[in-house]
Amino acid sequence: MMPVDEAGVVAAIQAATTPLRILGAGSKLPMLRPVQAPASLSTAGLTGITFYAPKELVLSARAGTPVADLVAATAAEGQHLIAEPPDWRRLLGTDAAGTLGGAVATNLSGPRRVAWGAMRDHVLGVRAVNGSGEVIRSGGRVLKNVTGLDLCKLLSGSHGTLAVMTEITLKVLPAPERRATLVLKGLAPVEAVAALAAALGSPYAVSAAAYLPATEAARIPALAWLGESVTLARLEDFAPSVAYRSDRLRADLASFGSAEMLDDAASLAAWADIGDVVPLIGQGDALWRVSVRPSLGPAVLAAAQAAFPAQAFLDWGGGLVWIAGPATVAAHDAVAAAATAAGGVWTLMRAPEALRAAVAVVPPEPAALARIGRQVKAAFDPRGLLNPGRIVAGV
Amino acid sequence: MIEQPEPKTDVLAKRDAIVAGLRHLLPASGVIAEPLRLKPYETDGLSAYRQVPLAVVLPETTEQVAAVMAFCHAQGVRVVPRGAGTSLSGGALPMADAVVLGLMRMNRILDIDYADRCAVVQAGVTNIGITQAVAQRQFFYAPDPSSQLACMIGGNVNMNSGGAHCLRYGVTANNLLGLKIVTVEGEILDIGGAYLDAAGYDWLGLLTGSEGQLAIVTEVTVRILRSPEGARAMLAAFTSNEIAGACVDSIIASGIIPVALEFMDRPAIHACEAFAHAGYPLDAEAMLIIEVEGSTAEQDDLLARIRDICAQHAPISLEVAKTAEQSLAIWKGRKGAFGAVGRISPDYLCMDGTIPTSQLPAVLRRIGEMSASYGLQVANIFHAGDGNLHPLIMFDANSAESFHKAEAFGADILRLCVEVGGCLTGEHGVGVEKRDLMGVQFTEIELDQQRRVKSAFDPGWLLNANKVFPLTAALRA
Ligand SMILES: Cc1cc2nc3c(=O)[nH]c(=O)nc-3n(C[C@H](O)[C@H](O)[C@H](O)COP(=O)(O)OP(=O)(O)OC[C@H]3O[C@@H](n4cnc5c(N)ncnc54)[C@H](O)[C@@H]3O)c2cc1C
């Protein structure tokens, strides 16, 4: 089913008697657990920007609006989507162009997340239809709002299991006038993460920080010429600030080696590819995303590499570890164990259905939290219609 | 006085046994039950509402909190969590049959990690206490409510508090990584940690701003940030609210997001000037304080750009601080605003709606008309960048009529905020103050959805049940 308005979503849910697979364009279907449902309900028919007030930094659009349309609309006003939502079509092997609803429902953020917050941090308001077919709103169209429980955050990252979002309001910001990226070459992961910590802990508002081993760096055209592992810190601001801060950052990080600088165009290209996880496209049959304390990113990387032939790199200053490897339970267990040992969490991002159905795709929650989770699910979707089993089997 | 849920007669009847049970769980000084010593807990920052609680407990560890919660749960006793009690919406107002659970003794900083840019602190650490603990390394905790000397991080988390700099750094929710919570049943849970974006439901986001409805927060992992090289302010004064509003629009449209962008109307300017002698222009109808960050050269560059923009809006006064001291002088009046209004009128209600910034001139005009018709003075302070409006309504607390008028005036302002596309509260929370206005912003279906989420955490409605949601028949009975 692909209704063209919210009333159609309400009607579809009210009429449903068996579970529904909830999707936007379907670009994220290869993620998490496969949903067993006889029918699908897509928001891809709900499109269009409904409100955009650049001077108020607020944009609303229907859930099925392609993210690319929002990127274009904000760019036309010299603004951008703050969390830099990535385009994972090639990574996940789909043609479907990701929608706003999908980006928010999966809370997926790009490299800027480390400094400026996740997708969920910029969701100001939502309209959604719960599992009983009731329209609920939370938040609104203003930047500051603490009225009632924050269901915007709860629905962000809930993967369509609680309610079907029909319209979303985001905070947007002016796009930077200039970008530059400082590159340190040839560092090992531990040193690299120390350099990134120094960069992120500097007063220069570093807006992205990543480490790519030589093999992975070679798969990004804007970085391949460097020929070694790369440690990258991005600055985004007015041109005079970027010039000044580049010099200061280079001086502050001098103990890690002499630095190259990527200019505006090269920075744009390199970070788009990092966000889109280009180095791991077509690598391995399974893909994991591990979030840990940044200083422990290298340990997770090393543990994965010790367990199987892993392709991997670090974003978010070391705190986000992308790992590609074989789609086996043993490899999955190794990643989960490494994440757990580092006090972090994992998500199985892509794998053949057999593995996704067989393992916990995210860490199991302690019993008390799992109980609350089931009760929250029932509070939105008492009939268990929406995306059952998408995150956790049986919920 | 606001309507309270009907006290549970069985709980009131077994008060002594409850107090005795609590004394088994906590050190002697951690249970307060003597009427005279309960008195300080009867109210919070919204002192018009008062209610002495059944008892107060002051646990020192998460385990003690868990023991208290398990006991109260077993006994069917309501619990009102409390930080420093600075809530301006009555968020910490007790109930006659409730135990107030104060977190102020849990005031230790447990861990600071500069490399990973986070700190783990107990819920009773003050907001400023975090920044002070990391200041020697030039780090800070970003959200900075004006109450930061007193208010506690557990209260900030539960109110999702903002501050003067949230245009640049976000509110509390945007600066958290993890929580340790105790459920209503007394289970201890870790939510998130020293990493970004936990997998699964965003419990951290849901708990933030939940006003003590869902769980007790005992520890918080916050993000700490490196301080900018410096900051400087400028002041611009205009002949009308419209012009000042247009100037704010032009600044944002230029691509500059100042770290602070504060607006004061004529009564606020006069009140602050009389109090702080900051040199504010008394002939102005509206004034902006604009702050930027960076190196001295970066500040100069940004301030020059903003100055040029202001100059296009026929300012009657334009003053750019040249030094940090001049900057402080510009801020002095604004920072003292509450005290200043307090001098004109010892009693005032601080309202807290948010409006679309474009609606500011129209909203201020309507508030002016209401002020005339209610016969009560009002001064408006506005976080202009994010639309958060703080009208300070002055009244005479010795006159019940004056207080009721002030309440009605405040409610009218909040209705207006919703009507123009905004919301009831930008940072102070719903509490008891705005509880009965929730229907202005939400449908009954939406309120029930939120109530069911509360029930998922707290099926028996034992946690802070007199707040946020209009009382249901079940709570009244
Ligand atoms: C002069 C003044 C200026 C202010 N300025 C600002 C401002 O600029 N920005 C702003 O946002 N607010 C401001 N406030 C409001 C207030 O300071 C904030 O709401 C603050 O976060 C409350 O913290 P607290 O420790 O005093 O919490 P309390 O008032 O004690 O409690 C607040 C709420 O949180 C709950 N709670 C407290 N601790 C816990 C816990 N550990 N676990 C579960 N629930 C808990 C309480 O039940 C209550 O509902 C101001 C208040 C005053 C008096």
PDB file of C-alpha atoms in Angstrom, chain A residues 78 120 138 168 176 298 301 310:
ATOM      1  CA  GLY A  78      22.374  28.606   1.621  1.00  0.00           C
ATOM      2  CA  ARG A 120      17.127  12.998  16.228  1.00  0.00           C
ATOM      3  CA  SER A 138       4.654  15.777  19.203  1.00  0.00           C
ATOM      4  CA  ILE A 168       8.509  15.819  10.101  1.00  0.00           C
ATOM      5  CA  PRO A 176      29.296  26.974   5.961  1.00  0.00           C
ATOM      6  CA  PRO A 298      41.019   1.217  17.871  1.00  0.00           C
ATOM      7  CA  LEU A 301      39.031  -2.369  15.152  1.00  0.00           C
ATOM      8  CA  ALA A 310      37.895  -7.235   8.410  1.00  0.00           C
TER       9      ALA A 310
END
